[in-house]
Amino acid sequence: MISAPDVVAFTKEDEYEEEPYNEPALPEEYSVPLFPYASQGANPWSKLSGAKFSRDFILISEFSEQVGPQPLLTIPNDTKVFGTFDLNYFSLRIMSVDYQASFVGHPPGSAYPKLNFVEDSKVVLGDSKEGAFAYVHHLTLYDLEARGFVRPFCMAYISADQHKIMQQFQELSAEFSKASECLKMGNRKAFAGELEKKLKDLDYTRTVLHTETEIQKKANDKGFYSSQAIEKANELANVEKSIIEHQDLLRQIRSYPRQKTKIPDLQPGDTEHTQDQADQVSTTSNPEESANADLYTCRPAYTPKLIKAKSTKCFDKKLKTLEELCDTEYFTQTLAQLSHIEHMFRGDLCYLLTSQIDRVLRKQQPITNFLFEDFVEVDDRMEKQENVPSQPSQDRLPPKPVEECPIPKVLISVGSYKSSVESVLIKMEQELGDEEYTGVEATEARSFDPQENLDYLDMDMKGSISSGESIEVLGTEKSASVLSKSDSQASLTVPLSPHVVRSKAVSHRTISEDSIEVLSTCPSEALIPDDFKASYPSAINEEEAYADNEGAIHFQASAGSPEPDETQEGNLENIPSQIDSSCCIGKESEGHLVPLPTPAYTLSDEDSVVSIPPQRYIQKDQGLHVDFGVENTDPSPRDNSCEMFPAYELDPSCLLASRDVSKMSLDNYSDTTSYMGSAASTSSDRIPSAPPAGLSSERHKKRAGQNALKFIRQYPFAHPAIYSLLSGRTLVVLGEDETIVRKLVTALSIFVPNYGCYAKPVKHWISSPLHIMDFQKWKLIGLQRVASPANVGTLHTLSRYSRYTSILDLDSKTLRCPLYRGTLVPRLADHRTQIKRGSTYYLHVQSMLTQLCSKAFLYTFCHHLHLPAHSEETQEAVASRQTSFLKLNLGLVNEDIRVVQYLAELLKLHYMQESPGTTHPLLRFDYVPSFLYKI
Amino acid sequence: MLRWLIGGGREPQGLAEKAALQTIGEDQGQNPYTELLVLEAHRDIVRFLVRLDDFRFASAGDDGIIVVWNAQTGEKLLELRGHTQKITAVIAFPPLDSCEASSQLLLTASADRTVGVWDCDTGRQIQRVTCFQSTVKCLTVLQRLDIWLSGGSDLGVWNRKLDLLCKTSHLSDTGISALVEIPGNCVAAAVGRELIIFRLVTPTEELPEWDIIEVKRLLDHQDNILSLANINDTGFVTGSHVGELLIWDALDWTVQACERTFWSPTAQLDAQQEIKLFQKQNDISINHFTCDEENIFAAVGRGLYVYNLQLKRVIACQKTAHDSNILHIDKLPNRQLISCSEDGAVRMWEVREKQQLAAEPVPTGFFNMWGFGRVNKQASQPVKKQEENVTTCSLELIGDLIGHSSSVEMFLYFEDHGLVTCSADHLIILWKNGERESGVRSLKLFQKLEENGDLYPESP
C-alpha cells in the first residue's frame, strides 16, 4: 500500500529503482515520535524562553518533503524584526498540519493521479510561551516533481497582540487572499508550462522506443520475442501511460475554473477528450516511422541516457524555489502585496482602527482637508507605496537534514470513535482488493474514476456535517484543511507540555452544552478533577470582555461596530476547541487508528489560544510597556527634531520687510532659507523630494503624538491651551530651556490649523520681543525667557498684546488663557485616555479634527445661513439663525462655536484667494478676559 | 536681587500711571473691530494717510515713499517713488466734475524742497515742482477755483497744470504751519503765533493776472498756533501751544469766543501752582481739532475736550484720555470719537448726556412764584454760578485698539471697510468689523460658486 502512489507516478524503470527506497521508509514509521525533539535541538525549553520579536512581521513557510517544514523568507527581510524568535520552530508548528489536508485530497489507491484544487485555509493560532500569535493562511501549489504533484505553503502574519489579529481577521483574510491568488495564478501558469515540456519529452521518448521495438521484431522473424524486445515493449507501454496521465493533468490545470464548480458533469466529456488526444498522438507518430529509424541509427545512445537521467533527477534533484514555482512576475507581485500588507497592519489595534476611520472620513471631504495638512501627505505616501512594489528578495534558511515520510504519520496521528469513520475504513479495504485483481491494464484502471468521485463526495459530506455542528463561518474545504492541521498540532503539543492538556480540559467546562455532548461520547476519569476549576476560566473570559468594551470607549460608533462581529466570531471559534480538547483526551485512552481525521480535531490550535487568556493579556501589556520605554530612551528624537524643524518653521509670508531681515535671529534666517528651498521644490517636480519628507514626517508624527499625550496627562489646563490653537488665538510657549520648549511646540503643532497648502504657522523658537506681525503670522510660538534687562521688554510686550495671545509658562507651570467650557476639546484630548502610543493618539487627533472640519464645511456652505431670507431681514436675524444652526444642528456648546466659526473663515479665505500664496494672513481676535491657570 | 530691584522700581510707576490713566478691560461690546491686517511697505515713520476714494487710500512717511492701498483687501496697489527725503504734506486733488476722463491726482510735498504730482491710477509721476526756496509744510486744494496752495516760507498759488499763478513775499523763517480756506476767496494762514488773512484776486478783463494780497494780521495768540480748522463756513478755530482756543468769525475775522481754562479751573495763582504749570506745559497744547454742527472736539495734551458752540463752554472732557500726547482725533457717526496717541493706543469714545440739566430750572421757578423781590435777586445769582461750573456730558471709553508698538500718527475711517492707522513703528494696520467681513466673505464665496461651479482656486 505504501508504494502504490509512487508506481502510478513514474515509469516502470523508476519502479525498479524505487524498491530499495521502500525499505528505509519502514524505519521512518518508528522515528516519527522523535521528530518534534529533533527539530528543536537538545534543549527545547531554552529556545522557547528566549524567543522574542520586536515587531509584527510576515513569514512564508514550506513543508519541504526533503527536510520538513522550513521558513523561506520574512517581510520585512531583516533579522532585527524577528530577533531571537525561532522561525524554524514556528514554521514547524504552523506548517506541519497543512500537509495532511493536501495529502488527504489525493487519496491512495487511485489509478490516475488527480489534482485536488484545495481551497486556502485561514486560521488564527498562537503560542503563548513564545508570545506569538499568527494569522495563518495555508495554500497549495503544484509541482510536477513533487510527490502527488503538490507542495504545501503557508503565509503567516505574526504579532504579539492576539487581540489585534482577532479584530483584524477579516481584513487580514482579504489581503492575504489576494497575495495567495497571485501566487496560485503564477503557479498554474508555470505548472502548465512544465507539463507541456514533459509531454514533448515523453512523445519523443515514445517515438524512439517505438522504433527500437520495430527493429527488435524484425530481428526475430522466427516467431518468438527476445527478452529485450519484451522489455522495450513494456517501456513503451509505460511511456504511453505517462503521456495519457500528463495530458490529463494538463487538462485539469487548464480547466481550473470550470472543474471547481462542475466536477461531476465534466467527467464523461473529459474522458472522451482524452481518448481523442491519444489517437491523434498515435497518428502523428506513424508517418515519421522511417525518419525515426534513421534517427535511431545516428543516435543509438540518446534514449537510455534520457530515461536514466530522468530517473536520477527524480531522487536527487533539488526542488524548485518558490520563485521558480510561481513564475517570476507573479512572485514579484506577491512580494509587493505582502510588503503592502505588512505596512498596512503596522501599529497597534487602536492605530489600525483609527487609521481606517481616518481614511473613510478624509475621502469624503477633499474640500476641507487642507486645514490639517498632514492628511494630504499621508494619503500621497500610501498611494506611492501601493504603486511601487518593493524589491523582491528571498531569504531562504538552510534545509534541515531530517527527512520525513508523511504517509506513516497519517496513520499514527489519525484517531476517531464514530461508526461512520469505521465504515470509511472498510471501504478503503475494498479498494485495495480491487486494485490487486485488476493489475496494470489501462482499460480497467480507468474504471476507477467513478469510485474516486464517490470518495470525494463522501468527504464533502463529512465537511458539511462538521461545519454545521461547530463552524459556521468556514467553508467545506476550509474545514477539511483545518481538520488535518489539528492532528499534527495535537501530536506536537502533547509531548511538549502536559499542562496544555489540562488547560484544554479546564477550558471546555466553560461551555456546558458541548461538554455534556462530548462526555456522553467518550467518558474519562481525567475530566472529573477539572470540574472544580470551571470558575477561573469564566472569570478570565469576563475580564477579557470588559477589556474589549473599555477599548471601544475611545472611538465613535462606526469604530465600535466591527468589534461585535469580531467578538462573535471569536466566540464561535472558541466553542469547537472545547470539543476538541475532550476528544484529544479520549484519544489517549483508546488509541484507535483510522485513515481519515475527524472534525473534532480541527481546532486544537484554537484551544491553545483560548486556554491561557491571562498570560496573553499580561504579555500584551508588557510588550506595550517595553515599546514605550524604548521610545523614551531613543536618542534619535533629537536628530528627528533637527530634521523636522525647518519644514515646520517655514514662514507662510515670504514678503519680509528689510527691517525684519536685520532683526532676524539665526533661526529666522534659516527659516527664510528653508522657505526658499521649499519654493524651489514647489516650482520643480516635487516627486523626488517627497519620499524622504514622508519618512521623516511619519516619525515626526509619532513623536508629536507621544509628546502631546504627555502634555495632556501632565497639565490639567491642556484643554484651554488647545482651544486657543483651534480658535486661532496665538499660543506662546515660554521657557528657558530651548529643547523642552521646542519639543512641546512640535507636539502642539498637530492642533494648529493651516492657512492653505503650505507650512503650518508654527514658530518653534524666538528670543527677541514679539511684534504684532508675529501674531498675525504665527499661531504657535516658542519664546525664550532670559533673566536679563531684555527680558523685561519681552514680558512687557506679552502683557501689552495679551488680547491676542495665550501664554503657557513652562518654568512656572502656568497658563494665561481665556475660559473654555466646551465639550469638543475634552473628547479630543482626554486626560484619562487609554491610548498609549504616540502614533495611535496622532491618528485619534486627526480623525477628531476631520469630523470638526465636516462641521465647518456644513456651516460654511449652507446658503440659507449667510444670505438674508428677504431684503428686509435684519443682520440680527441672520446672526440669530447662524447661532441656532451651530447650537442645535451641529451640537456645539459655548466656546466650541468659536472654533467652528474660525475654521469656516479659513475655508472662505482659502477659496477666495486669486492664486496660492498671495493670501494675507488675517489676525482675528475677541475681546475676552484671560484667566490664570495653575497646576 | 537685580530682577527684584528692577521689578520694584517699575511697579510704583505703573501704579501711578494706572491711577491717572483711563482704562477699559476686555468687555468692549461696542467695539466692532475683531479683525486686523498688518500692512508692511514703509521703512520709516508713517505720518500721513489720505483717502483717495471709497476703497483706496495713500500712505506716506519719513522714508519718502508713497504707497496706495486697497482698504478692503489690504492689497498694495501702487508704490510711488521719487522723493529723496521725508514727506511733509500729502493731499488728493480730485478731478474736475466736467471732465470725467481725467484721473485723481496726488500732491506730495517733501523735505527735498520739491512737490510731486502723481496719477493715482497709473502710479506715474506727472510732474515735479522744484523751484521752492524752502520746505513746503502744508498743501491745500481750493476745489471751487481749481487751484492748490503751497505753504512754506511763502504762499504759492498753482493751477492743475502746475503753473505758478502768483505768490506772496517771504513771510518769516518759521513759515506757514497751517492753511485753511475761508469765505470770500480768502485764506487763513498760521505763521508762528500770527494769523494772516490773504485774499485771492482772480483774473478779470482789466487785470488778467492772479494776485494774492495780505489783508490783515491777527495778533491775539500768546504762543505758536498749532491747529487751525474750519467751522461750517461761518467761522474757524485756532489752538495754540499754551492752550488758547479762539473762535473767529469768518467774515470780519473778529474773535467770537475764547477759552483759556483747560489747564486749571481756578484763576488764582501761587508759587506752588506755578511749579505745576511749568511741569505740565505739554499737557495744555492744543494739537488737533475736529468739528461737527454743534461741537468742537479738541485734543489738548493727553486729554480730550468737547466745546459746545452754542453754550460757548466745555461740556465734556477726559483729562487723562491717553498716556501721552494725542496726535489726531476724528468724529465718527453715532456720536463716537476716535483718538490716537504717542503711546501707541487708538481709543474709541462716546459722548453721552447726563441727566442733571433737567433739574436746573426748578429752583428759579420756585422762587419766582413767591414774589419776594429781594429773595428773587439772591436766588438768581447762585443759579447762574452753578450753571457755569457744571459739565453736562461725559466722554465714555468704549474701546481701545492695541496693535502698534510705537506712536500712532494718524488714522482714517472708511464707512464700509473699517479703520486705518499708521504709526512710527513703520506699520499700517487695517482694523475691520469681524462680523461684517465674515458676511462679505460668505457672499463672495457663494458668488464664486455660481460663476465657476466649483471651489478650487486656479493654480499655475
Coordinates of N, CA and C in Angstrom, one line a residue, chain A residues 366-367 653 655-660 736 771-773 776-777 785-789 791-792 796 800-804 857 859-864 866-868 879 882 905 907-916 920-930, chain B residues 2-3 6 10 24-28 31-40 42-43 73-76 343-345 400-406 425-427 429 431-432 434-435 437-446 448-450 455-460:
Chain A
P366 N -12.7 66.3 0.5 CA -11.5 66.9 0.0 C -11.4 68.4 0.1
I367 N -12.6 69.0 0.2 CA -12.6 70.5 0.3 C -12.0 71.0 1.5
S653 N 4.5 83.8 5.0 CA 4.5 85.0 4.2 C 6.0 85.3 3.9
L655 N 7.1 87.6 2.1 CA 7.5 89.0 1.9 C 7.9 89.6 3.2
L656 N 9.1 89.6 3.5 CA 9.6 90.1 4.8 C 10.2 91.5 4.5
A657 N 9.8 92.5 5.3 CA 10.4 93.8 5.2 C 11.9 93.8 5.5
S658 N 12.6 94.7 4.9 CA 14.1 94.7 5.1 C 14.4 94.9 6.6
R659 N 13.6 95.7 7.3 CA 13.9 95.9 8.7 C 13.8 94.6 9.5
D660 N 12.8 93.8 9.1 CA 12.7 92.5 9.7 C 14.0 91.6 9.5
E736 N 12.8 78.7 29.6 CA 14.3 79.0 29.5 C 15.0 77.9 28.7
H771 N 6.2 91.0 18.1 CA 5.6 92.1 17.4 C 4.2 91.8 17.0
I772 N 3.5 92.8 16.6 CA 2.1 92.5 16.2 C 2.1 91.6 15.0
M773 N 3.1 91.7 14.1 CA 3.2 90.9 12.9 C 3.4 89.4 13.3
Q776 N 0.1 87.8 13.8 CA -0.6 87.7 12.5 C -0.1 86.5 11.7
K777 N 1.2 86.3 11.8 CA 1.9 85.2 11.0 C 1.9 83.9 11.7
R785 N 12.8 82.8 27.5 CA 12.8 83.6 28.7 C 14.3 83.8 29.1
V786 N 14.7 85.1 29.2 CA 16.0 85.4 29.6 C 16.0 86.2 30.9
A787 N 16.9 85.8 31.8 CA 17.0 86.6 33.1 C 17.9 87.8 32.9
S788 N 17.4 88.8 32.3 CA 18.2 90.0 31.9 C 17.3 91.2 31.7
P789 N 17.9 92.4 31.6 CA 17.0 93.5 31.4 C 16.2 93.4 30.1
N791 N 14.7 90.9 29.1 CA 13.5 90.1 29.4 C 12.3 91.0 29.8
V792 N 12.6 92.1 30.4 CA 11.6 93.0 30.9 C 10.8 93.5 29.6
H796 N 6.9 92.7 28.9 CA 6.1 93.9 28.7 C 5.3 93.8 27.4
R800 N 1.3 93.6 27.0 CA 0.6 94.6 26.1 C -0.3 93.9 25.1
Y801 N 0.1 92.8 24.5 CA -0.6 92.1 23.5 C -1.4 90.9 24.1
S802 N -1.8 91.0 25.3 CA -2.4 89.8 25.9 C -3.8 89.5 25.3
R803 N -4.3 90.5 24.5 CA -5.6 90.3 23.9 C -5.5 89.2 22.8
Y804 N -4.3 89.1 22.2 CA -4.1 88.2 21.0 C -3.5 86.9 21.4
F857 N -17.4 72.7 7.3 CA -17.8 72.7 5.9 C -19.3 73.0 5.9
Y859 N -21.3 74.4 8.0 CA -21.6 75.8 8.4 C -21.2 76.8 7.3
T860 N -20.1 76.5 6.6 CA -19.6 77.5 5.6 C -20.5 77.5 4.4
F861 N -21.0 76.4 4.0 CA -21.6 76.3 2.7 C -23.1 76.2 2.7
C862 N -23.7 76.4 3.8 CA -25.2 76.5 3.9 C -25.6 77.9 3.4
H863 N -26.2 78.0 2.3 CA -26.6 79.3 1.8 C -27.6 80.0 2.7
H864 N -28.5 79.3 3.2 CA -29.6 80.0 4.0 C -29.1 80.5 5.3
H866 N -26.2 82.3 5.6 CA -25.4 83.5 5.5 C -26.1 84.5 4.6
L867 N -27.1 84.1 3.8 CA -27.8 85.1 2.9 C -29.1 85.5 3.6
P868 N -29.5 86.8 3.4 CA -30.8 87.2 4.0 C -31.9 86.4 3.3
A879 N -27.7 86.6 12.1 CA -26.8 86.2 13.1 C -27.5 85.2 14.0
Q882 N -27.7 81.8 12.4 CA -26.4 81.1 12.4 C -26.1 80.5 13.8
E905 N -14.0 80.6 8.6 CA -13.3 81.7 8.0 C -12.1 81.3 7.2
L907 N -11.7 78.5 5.7 CA -12.2 77.9 4.4 C -12.6 79.0 3.4
K908 N -13.3 80.0 3.9 CA -13.7 81.1 3.0 C -12.4 81.8 2.4
L909 N -11.5 82.1 3.3 CA -10.3 82.8 2.8 C -9.5 82.0 1.8
H910 N -9.5 80.7 2.0 CA -8.7 79.8 1.2 C -9.3 79.8 -0.3
Y911 N -10.6 79.7 -0.4 CA -11.2 79.5 -1.7 C -11.5 80.9 -2.3
M912 N -11.3 82.0 -1.7 CA -11.5 83.3 -2.3 C -10.2 83.9 -2.8
Q913 N -9.1 83.3 -2.5 CA -7.8 83.9 -2.9 C -7.6 83.7 -4.4
E914 N -7.0 84.6 -5.1 CA -6.9 84.6 -6.5 C -5.9 83.5 -6.9
S915 N -4.7 83.5 -6.2 CA -3.7 82.4 -6.6 C -3.1 82.0 -5.3
P916 N -2.5 80.8 -5.2 CA -1.9 80.3 -4.0 C -0.8 81.2 -3.5
H920 N -3.3 87.2 2.4 CA -2.8 88.0 3.5 C -3.3 87.3 4.8
P921 N -2.4 86.8 5.6 CA -2.9 86.2 6.9 C -3.6 87.2 7.7
L922 N -4.7 86.8 8.3 CA -5.6 87.7 9.0 C -5.5 87.4 10.5
L923 N -5.5 88.4 11.3 CA -5.5 88.2 12.7 C -6.9 88.5 13.3
R924 N -7.6 87.4 13.7 CA -8.9 87.5 14.2 C -8.8 87.3 15.7
F925 N -9.5 88.1 16.5 CA -9.5 88.1 17.9 C -10.8 88.4 18.5
D926 N -10.9 88.3 19.8 CA -12.1 88.6 20.5 C -11.7 89.4 21.8
Y927 N -12.7 90.2 22.3 CA -12.4 90.9 23.5 C -13.0 90.1 24.7
V928 N -12.1 89.1 25.1 CA -12.5 88.2 26.2 C -11.4 88.3 27.2
P929 N -11.7 88.3 28.5 CA -10.7 88.3 29.5 C -9.9 87.0 29.6
S930 N -8.7 87.1 30.1 CA -7.9 85.9 30.3 C -7.8 85.6 31.8
Chain B
L2 N 18.8 91.6 41.4 CA 18.7 92.6 40.4 C 17.3 92.6 39.8
R3 N 16.7 91.5 39.6 CA 15.4 91.4 39.0 C 14.4 92.0 39.9
I6 N 14.6 95.7 39.8 CA 14.0 96.3 38.6 C 12.5 96.2 38.7
R10 N 9.9 99.4 38.8 CA 8.9 99.7 37.8 C 7.5 99.7 38.4
I24 N -9.9 100.4 30.2 CA -11.0 99.6 30.0 C -10.5 98.2 29.8
G25 N -11.3 97.2 30.3 CA -10.9 95.8 30.3 C -11.2 95.2 28.9
E26 N -11.5 93.9 28.9 CA -11.8 93.2 27.7 C -13.3 93.2 27.4
D27 N -14.1 93.9 28.2 CA -15.5 94.0 28.0 C -15.8 95.1 27.1
Q28 N -15.7 94.9 25.8 CA -15.9 96.0 24.8 C -16.9 95.6 23.8
N31 N -17.3 97.7 20.7 CA -16.1 97.8 19.8 C -16.3 96.7 18.7
P32 N -16.5 97.1 17.4 CA -16.8 96.1 16.4 C -15.5 95.6 15.7
Y33 N -14.4 96.1 16.1 CA -13.2 95.7 15.4 C -12.6 94.4 16.0
T34 N -12.8 93.3 15.3 CA -12.3 92.0 15.8 C -11.4 91.3 14.7
E35 N -11.0 92.1 13.7 CA -10.1 91.6 12.7 C -9.1 92.6 12.4
L36 N -7.8 92.3 12.2 CA -6.9 93.3 11.8 C -5.9 92.7 10.7
L37 N -5.4 93.6 9.9 CA -4.5 93.2 8.9 C -3.3 94.1 9.0
V38 N -2.1 93.6 9.1 CA -0.9 94.4 9.3 C -0.3 94.6 7.9
L39 N -0.1 95.9 7.5 CA 0.4 96.1 6.1 C 1.8 96.7 6.3
E40 N 2.7 96.0 5.6 CA 4.1 96.4 5.6 C 4.6 96.9 4.3
H42 N 6.5 100.4 4.4 CA 7.3 101.6 4.7 C 8.5 101.1 5.6
R43 N 9.6 101.9 5.5 CA 10.8 101.6 6.2 C 11.1 102.7 7.2
T73 N -9.2 94.9 0.9 CA -8.4 93.6 1.0 C -7.0 93.8 1.6
G74 N -6.6 95.0 1.8 CA -5.2 95.2 2.3 C -4.2 95.1 1.2
E75 N -4.6 95.0 0.0 CA -3.6 94.7 -1.1 C -2.9 96.0 -1.4
K76 N -1.6 96.0 -1.7 CA -0.8 97.1 -2.1 C -1.0 97.3 -3.6
D343 N 1.3 107.1 22.7 CA 1.5 105.9 23.5 C 1.2 104.7 22.7
G344 N 0.9 104.8 21.4 CA 0.6 103.6 20.6 C -0.8 103.1 20.7
A345 N -1.7 103.8 21.4 CA -3.0 103.3 21.5 C -4.0 104.1 20.6
D400 N -10.5 100.2 23.0 CA -9.2 100.6 22.6 C -8.6 99.5 21.7
L401 N -7.8 100.0 20.7 CA -7.2 99.1 19.7 C -5.7 99.1 20.0
I402 N -5.2 97.9 20.4 CA -3.8 97.8 20.7 C -3.2 97.0 19.6
G403 N -2.3 97.6 18.9 CA -1.6 96.9 17.9 C -0.2 97.4 17.5
H404 N -0.2 98.8 17.5 CA 1.1 99.4 17.2 C 2.0 99.4 18.4
S405 N 3.3 99.3 18.1 CA 4.3 99.3 19.2 C 4.9 100.6 19.4
S406 N 4.4 101.6 18.7 CA 5.0 103.0 18.8 C 3.9 104.0 18.5
D425 N 6.1 102.9 14.1 CA 6.7 101.5 14.0 C 6.7 101.1 12.6
H426 N 6.5 101.9 11.6 CA 6.6 101.7 10.2 C 5.4 100.9 9.6
L427 N 4.4 100.6 10.5 CA 3.3 99.7 10.0 C 2.1 100.5 9.8
I429 N -2.1 99.5 10.0 CA -3.0 98.4 10.4 C -4.4 98.7 9.9
W431 N -8.1 97.9 10.6 CA -9.0 97.3 11.6 C -10.4 97.1 11.0
K432 N -10.9 95.9 11.2 CA -12.1 95.6 10.4 C -13.1 95.0 11.4
G434 N -15.3 92.3 12.3 CA -15.2 90.9 12.0 C -16.5 90.3 11.5
E435 N -17.6 90.7 12.1 CA -18.9 90.1 11.7 C -19.2 90.5 10.3
E437 N -17.1 91.5 7.9 CA -16.2 90.9 7.0 C -16.6 89.4 6.7
S438 N -17.0 88.7 7.8 CA -17.4 87.3 7.6 C -18.6 87.2 6.6
G439 N -19.6 88.1 6.8 CA -20.7 88.1 5.9 C -20.3 88.4 4.5
V440 N -19.4 89.4 4.3 CA -19.0 89.7 3.0 C -18.3 88.5 2.3
R441 N -17.4 87.8 3.1 CA -16.7 86.7 2.5 C -17.7 85.6 2.1
S442 N -18.8 85.4 2.9 CA -19.7 84.4 2.5 C -20.4 84.7 1.2
L443 N -20.8 86.0 1.1 CA -21.4 86.4 -0.2 C -20.5 86.2 -1.4
K444 N -19.3 86.5 -1.2 CA -18.3 86.4 -2.3 C -18.1 84.9 -2.6
L445 N -18.1 84.1 -1.6 CA -17.9 82.6 -1.8 C -19.0 82.1 -2.6
F446 N -20.3 82.4 -2.2 CA -21.4 81.9 -3.0 C -21.5 82.4 -4.4
K448 N -18.8 83.2 -6.1 CA -17.8 82.4 -6.9 C -18.3 81.0 -7.3
L449 N -19.1 80.4 -6.4 CA -19.6 79.1 -6.7 C -20.6 79.2 -7.8
E450 N -21.4 80.2 -7.9 CA -22.3 80.4 -9.0 C -21.6 80.6 -10.3
L455 N -15.0 75.0 -6.4 CA -14.3 75.8 -5.3 C -12.9 76.0 -5.6
Y456 N -12.3 75.1 -6.4 CA -10.8 75.1 -6.3 C -10.2 76.3 -7.0
P457 N -9.2 76.9 -6.3 CA -8.6 78.1 -6.8 C -7.7 77.7 -8.0
E458 N -7.6 78.6 -9.0 CA -6.8 78.3 -10.2 C -5.4 78.4 -9.8
S459 N -4.7 77.3 -10.0 CA -3.2 77.3 -9.6 C -2.4 77.2 -10.9
P460 N -1.3 77.9 -11.0 CA -0.5 78.0 -12.2 C 0.2 76.7 -12.5

